[in-house]
Tab-separated table of C-alpha atoms in Angstrom:
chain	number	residue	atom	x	y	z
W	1218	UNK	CA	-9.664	-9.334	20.029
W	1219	UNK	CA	-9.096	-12.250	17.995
W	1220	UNK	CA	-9.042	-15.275	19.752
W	1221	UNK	CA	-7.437	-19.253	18.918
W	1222	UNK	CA	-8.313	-20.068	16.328
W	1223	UNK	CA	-8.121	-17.086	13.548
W	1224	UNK	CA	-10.492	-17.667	10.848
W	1225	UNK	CA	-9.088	-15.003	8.724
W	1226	UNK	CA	-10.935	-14.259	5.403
W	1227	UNK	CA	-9.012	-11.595	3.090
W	1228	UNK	CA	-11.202	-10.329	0.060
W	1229	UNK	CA	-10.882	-7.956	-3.174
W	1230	UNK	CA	-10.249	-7.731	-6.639
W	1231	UNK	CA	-7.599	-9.614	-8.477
W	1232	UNK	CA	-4.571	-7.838	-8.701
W	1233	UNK	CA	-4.647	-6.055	-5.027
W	1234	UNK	CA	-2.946	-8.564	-3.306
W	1235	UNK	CA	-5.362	-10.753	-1.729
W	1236	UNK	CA	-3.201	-14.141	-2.203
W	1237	UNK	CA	-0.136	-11.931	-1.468
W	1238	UNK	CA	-1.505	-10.916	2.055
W	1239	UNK	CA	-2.631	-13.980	3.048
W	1240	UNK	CA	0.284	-15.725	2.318
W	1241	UNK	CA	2.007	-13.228	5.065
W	1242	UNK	CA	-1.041	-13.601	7.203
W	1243	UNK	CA	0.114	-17.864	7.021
W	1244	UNK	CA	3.884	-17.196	7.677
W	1245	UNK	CA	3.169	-14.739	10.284
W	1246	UNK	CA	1.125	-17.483	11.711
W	1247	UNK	CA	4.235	-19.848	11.509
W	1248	UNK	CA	6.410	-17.168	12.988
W	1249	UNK	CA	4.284	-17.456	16.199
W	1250	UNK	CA	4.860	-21.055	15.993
W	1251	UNK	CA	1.301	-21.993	15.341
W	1252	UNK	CA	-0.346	-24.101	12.976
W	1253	UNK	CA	-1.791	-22.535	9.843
W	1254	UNK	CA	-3.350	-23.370	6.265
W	1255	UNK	CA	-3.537	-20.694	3.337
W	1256	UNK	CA	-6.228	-21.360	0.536
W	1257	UNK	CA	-6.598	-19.012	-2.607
W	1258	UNK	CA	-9.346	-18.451	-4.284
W	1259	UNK	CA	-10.411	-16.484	-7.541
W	1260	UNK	CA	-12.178	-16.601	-10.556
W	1261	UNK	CA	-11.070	-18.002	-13.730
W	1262	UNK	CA	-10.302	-14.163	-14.991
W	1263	UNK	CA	-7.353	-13.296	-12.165
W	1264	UNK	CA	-6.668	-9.823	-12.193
W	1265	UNK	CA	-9.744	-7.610	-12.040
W	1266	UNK	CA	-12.213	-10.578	-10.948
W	1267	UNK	CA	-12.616	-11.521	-7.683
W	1268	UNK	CA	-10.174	-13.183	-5.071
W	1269	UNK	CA	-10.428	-14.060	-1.773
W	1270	UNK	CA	-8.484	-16.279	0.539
W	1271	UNK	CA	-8.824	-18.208	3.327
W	1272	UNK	CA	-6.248	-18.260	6.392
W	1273	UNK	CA	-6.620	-20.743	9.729
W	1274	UNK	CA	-3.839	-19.774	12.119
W	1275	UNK	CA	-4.534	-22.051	15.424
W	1276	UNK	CA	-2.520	-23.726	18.170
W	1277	UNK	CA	-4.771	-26.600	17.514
W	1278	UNK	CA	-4.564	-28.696	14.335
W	1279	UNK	CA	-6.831	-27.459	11.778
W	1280	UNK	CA	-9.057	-29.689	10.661
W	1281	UNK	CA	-10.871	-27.528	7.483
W	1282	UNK	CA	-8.778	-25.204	5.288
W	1283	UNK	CA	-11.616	-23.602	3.981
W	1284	UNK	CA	-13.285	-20.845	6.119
W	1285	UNK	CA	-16.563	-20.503	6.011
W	1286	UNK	CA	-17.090	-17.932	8.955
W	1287	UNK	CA	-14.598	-15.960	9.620
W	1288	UNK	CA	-14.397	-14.253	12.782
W	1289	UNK	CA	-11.905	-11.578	10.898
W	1290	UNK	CA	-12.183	-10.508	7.256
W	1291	UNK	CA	-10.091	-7.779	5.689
W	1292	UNK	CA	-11.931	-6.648	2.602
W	1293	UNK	CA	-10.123	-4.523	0.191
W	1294	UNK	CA	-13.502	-3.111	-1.846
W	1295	UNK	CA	-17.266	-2.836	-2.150
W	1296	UNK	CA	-18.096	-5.933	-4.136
W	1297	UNK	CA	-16.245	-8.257	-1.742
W	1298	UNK	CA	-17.771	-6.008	1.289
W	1299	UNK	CA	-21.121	-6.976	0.063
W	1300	UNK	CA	-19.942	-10.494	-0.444
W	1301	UNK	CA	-18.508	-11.464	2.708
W	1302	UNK	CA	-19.901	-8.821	5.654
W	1303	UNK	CA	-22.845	-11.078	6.704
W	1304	UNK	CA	-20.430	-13.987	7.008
W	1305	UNK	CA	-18.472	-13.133	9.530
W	1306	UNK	CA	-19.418	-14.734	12.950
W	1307	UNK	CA	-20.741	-12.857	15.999
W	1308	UNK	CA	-17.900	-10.769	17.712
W	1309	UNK	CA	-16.101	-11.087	14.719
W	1310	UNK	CA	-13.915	-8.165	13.127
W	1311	UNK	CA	-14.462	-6.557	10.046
W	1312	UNK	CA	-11.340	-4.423	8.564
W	1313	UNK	CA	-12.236	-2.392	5.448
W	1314	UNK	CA	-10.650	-0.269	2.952
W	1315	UNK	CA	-12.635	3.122	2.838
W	1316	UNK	CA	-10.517	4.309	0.253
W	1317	UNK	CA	-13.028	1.993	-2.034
W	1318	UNK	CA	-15.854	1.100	0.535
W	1319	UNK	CA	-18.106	4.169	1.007
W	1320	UNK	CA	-20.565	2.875	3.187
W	1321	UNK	CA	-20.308	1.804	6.875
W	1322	UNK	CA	-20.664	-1.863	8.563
W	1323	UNK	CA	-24.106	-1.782	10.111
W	1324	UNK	CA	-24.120	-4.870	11.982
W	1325	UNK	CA	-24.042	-4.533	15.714
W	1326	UNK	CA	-23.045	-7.904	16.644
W	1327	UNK	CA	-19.311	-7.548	14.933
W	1328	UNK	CA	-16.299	-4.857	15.324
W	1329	UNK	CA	-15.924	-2.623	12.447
W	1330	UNK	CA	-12.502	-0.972	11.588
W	1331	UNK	CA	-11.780	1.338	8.351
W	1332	UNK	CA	-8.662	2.407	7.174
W	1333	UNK	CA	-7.850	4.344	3.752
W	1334	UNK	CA	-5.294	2.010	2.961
W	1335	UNK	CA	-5.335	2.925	-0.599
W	1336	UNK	CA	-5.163	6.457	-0.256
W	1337	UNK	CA	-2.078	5.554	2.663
W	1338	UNK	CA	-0.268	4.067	0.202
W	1339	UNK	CA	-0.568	6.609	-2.496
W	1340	UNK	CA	0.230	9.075	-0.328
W	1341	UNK	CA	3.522	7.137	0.864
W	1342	UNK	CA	4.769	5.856	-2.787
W	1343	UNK	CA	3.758	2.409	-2.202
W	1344	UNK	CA	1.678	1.999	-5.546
W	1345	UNK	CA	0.114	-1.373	-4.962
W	1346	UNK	CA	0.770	-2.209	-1.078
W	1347	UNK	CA	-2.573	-1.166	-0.016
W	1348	UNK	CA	-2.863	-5.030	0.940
W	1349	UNK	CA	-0.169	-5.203	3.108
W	1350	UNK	CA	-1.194	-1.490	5.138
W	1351	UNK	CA	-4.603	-3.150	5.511
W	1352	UNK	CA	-3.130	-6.224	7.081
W	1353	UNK	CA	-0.617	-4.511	9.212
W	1354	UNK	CA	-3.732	-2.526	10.484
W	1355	UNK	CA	-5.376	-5.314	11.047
W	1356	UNK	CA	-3.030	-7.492	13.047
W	1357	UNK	CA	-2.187	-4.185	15.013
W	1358	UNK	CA	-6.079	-3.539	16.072
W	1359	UNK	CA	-7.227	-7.186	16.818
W	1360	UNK	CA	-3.908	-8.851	17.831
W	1361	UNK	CA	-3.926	-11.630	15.725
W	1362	UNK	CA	-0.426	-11.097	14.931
W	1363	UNK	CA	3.046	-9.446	16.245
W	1364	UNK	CA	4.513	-6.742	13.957
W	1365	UNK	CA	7.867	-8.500	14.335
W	1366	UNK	CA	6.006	-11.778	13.101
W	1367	UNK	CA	4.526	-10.039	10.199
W	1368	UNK	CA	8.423	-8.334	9.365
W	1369	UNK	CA	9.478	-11.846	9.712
W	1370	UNK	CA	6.413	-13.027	7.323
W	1371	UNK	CA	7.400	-10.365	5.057
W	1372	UNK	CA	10.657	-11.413	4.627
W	1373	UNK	CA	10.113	-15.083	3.928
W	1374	UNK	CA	7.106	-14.048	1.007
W	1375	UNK	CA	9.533	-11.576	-1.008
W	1376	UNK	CA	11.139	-13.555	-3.718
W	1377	UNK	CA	14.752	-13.330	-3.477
W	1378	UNK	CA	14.271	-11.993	-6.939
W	1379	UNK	CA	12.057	-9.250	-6.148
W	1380	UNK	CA	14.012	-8.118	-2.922
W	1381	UNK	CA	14.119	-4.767	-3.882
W	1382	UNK	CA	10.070	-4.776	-3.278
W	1383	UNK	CA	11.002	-5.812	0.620
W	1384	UNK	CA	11.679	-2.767	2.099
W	1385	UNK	CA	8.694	-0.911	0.731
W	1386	UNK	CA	6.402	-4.052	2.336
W	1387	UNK	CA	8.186	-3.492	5.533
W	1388	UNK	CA	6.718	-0.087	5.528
W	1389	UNK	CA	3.545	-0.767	4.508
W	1390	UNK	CA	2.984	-2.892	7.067
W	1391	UNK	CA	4.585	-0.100	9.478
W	1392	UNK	CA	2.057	2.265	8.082
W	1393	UNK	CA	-0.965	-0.089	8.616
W	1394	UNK	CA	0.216	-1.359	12.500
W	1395	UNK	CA	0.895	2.496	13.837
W	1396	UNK	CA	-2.449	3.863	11.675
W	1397	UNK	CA	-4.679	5.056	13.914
W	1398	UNK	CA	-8.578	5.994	12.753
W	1399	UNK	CA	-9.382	9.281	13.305
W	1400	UNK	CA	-11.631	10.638	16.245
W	1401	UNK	CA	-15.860	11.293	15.442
């Protein structure tokens, strides 16, 4: 669903993971032996304000970091719903949180997905991961990346001083790739 090049824009509050995720999303990218650029952005507050980030993964060189249109955003909450929905190109893919987004994408031109990722990771004792279920999810519905890439990704973004936090992002992002939304 996703096609060359991903213009991946990852949105939320500071404090959820945004930078986190995308910095996956980038090594995932490199796992796949593609080229890819990883831009943070948030306000001058951090945790609580907003953050968003900006991932190109492409086989291509990349010639602007920054993305503009994304033709997939993962948004973690309402305000960066809001924010970021109308941005996202035609055919694009929208991923959302519903545990914190109670309304529904209305535009017909792009591919809505919704997964309770914070609930999910309540639910499984993964206070905090709700980041990394959303972006297993996503990779897993649009194809943008392998799980074995994103393991791989996971791996590399741990600190080797926070390696006891590994194996609970490993199954977050096992959570997110086998989640499957529930039938109408």
């Amino acid at each position: 669903m996703c096609n060359d090049p991903i213009q991946l824009l990852l949105a939320g509050f500071g404090g959820q993971g945004i930078l986190f995720a995308g910095k996956a999303a980038a090594y995932a990218g490199m796992a796949e032996e593609k080229n890819v650029t990883w831009l943070p952005s948030y306000g001058p507050e951090m945790r609580g304000g907003t953050a968003n980030c900006s991932v190109c993964v492409s086989k291509a060189a990349i010639s602007c970091p920054i993305v503009f249109e994304p033709n997939l955003l993962v948004v973690m909450n309402q305000p960066s719903f809001h924010a970021f929905v109308e941005k996202v190109v035609p055919g694009g893919v929208v991923v959302m949180n519903s545990s914190l987004i109670k309304e529904d994408c209305l535009r017909p031109d792009v591919t809505a997905y919704a997964i309770p990722a914070t609930e999910l990771a309540e639910q499984n004792d993964l206070p905090g991961l709700a980041n990394i279920i959303m972006l297993g999810y996503a990779a897993q519905v649009t194809g943008a990346f392998g799980l074995g890439s994103l393991q791989a990704a996971l791996g590399r973004c741990v600190p080797l001083s926070k390696q006891q936090l590994l194996e609970p992002n490993l199954h977050a992002v096992q959570i997110g790739w086998t989640y499957k939304e529930p039938a109408e």
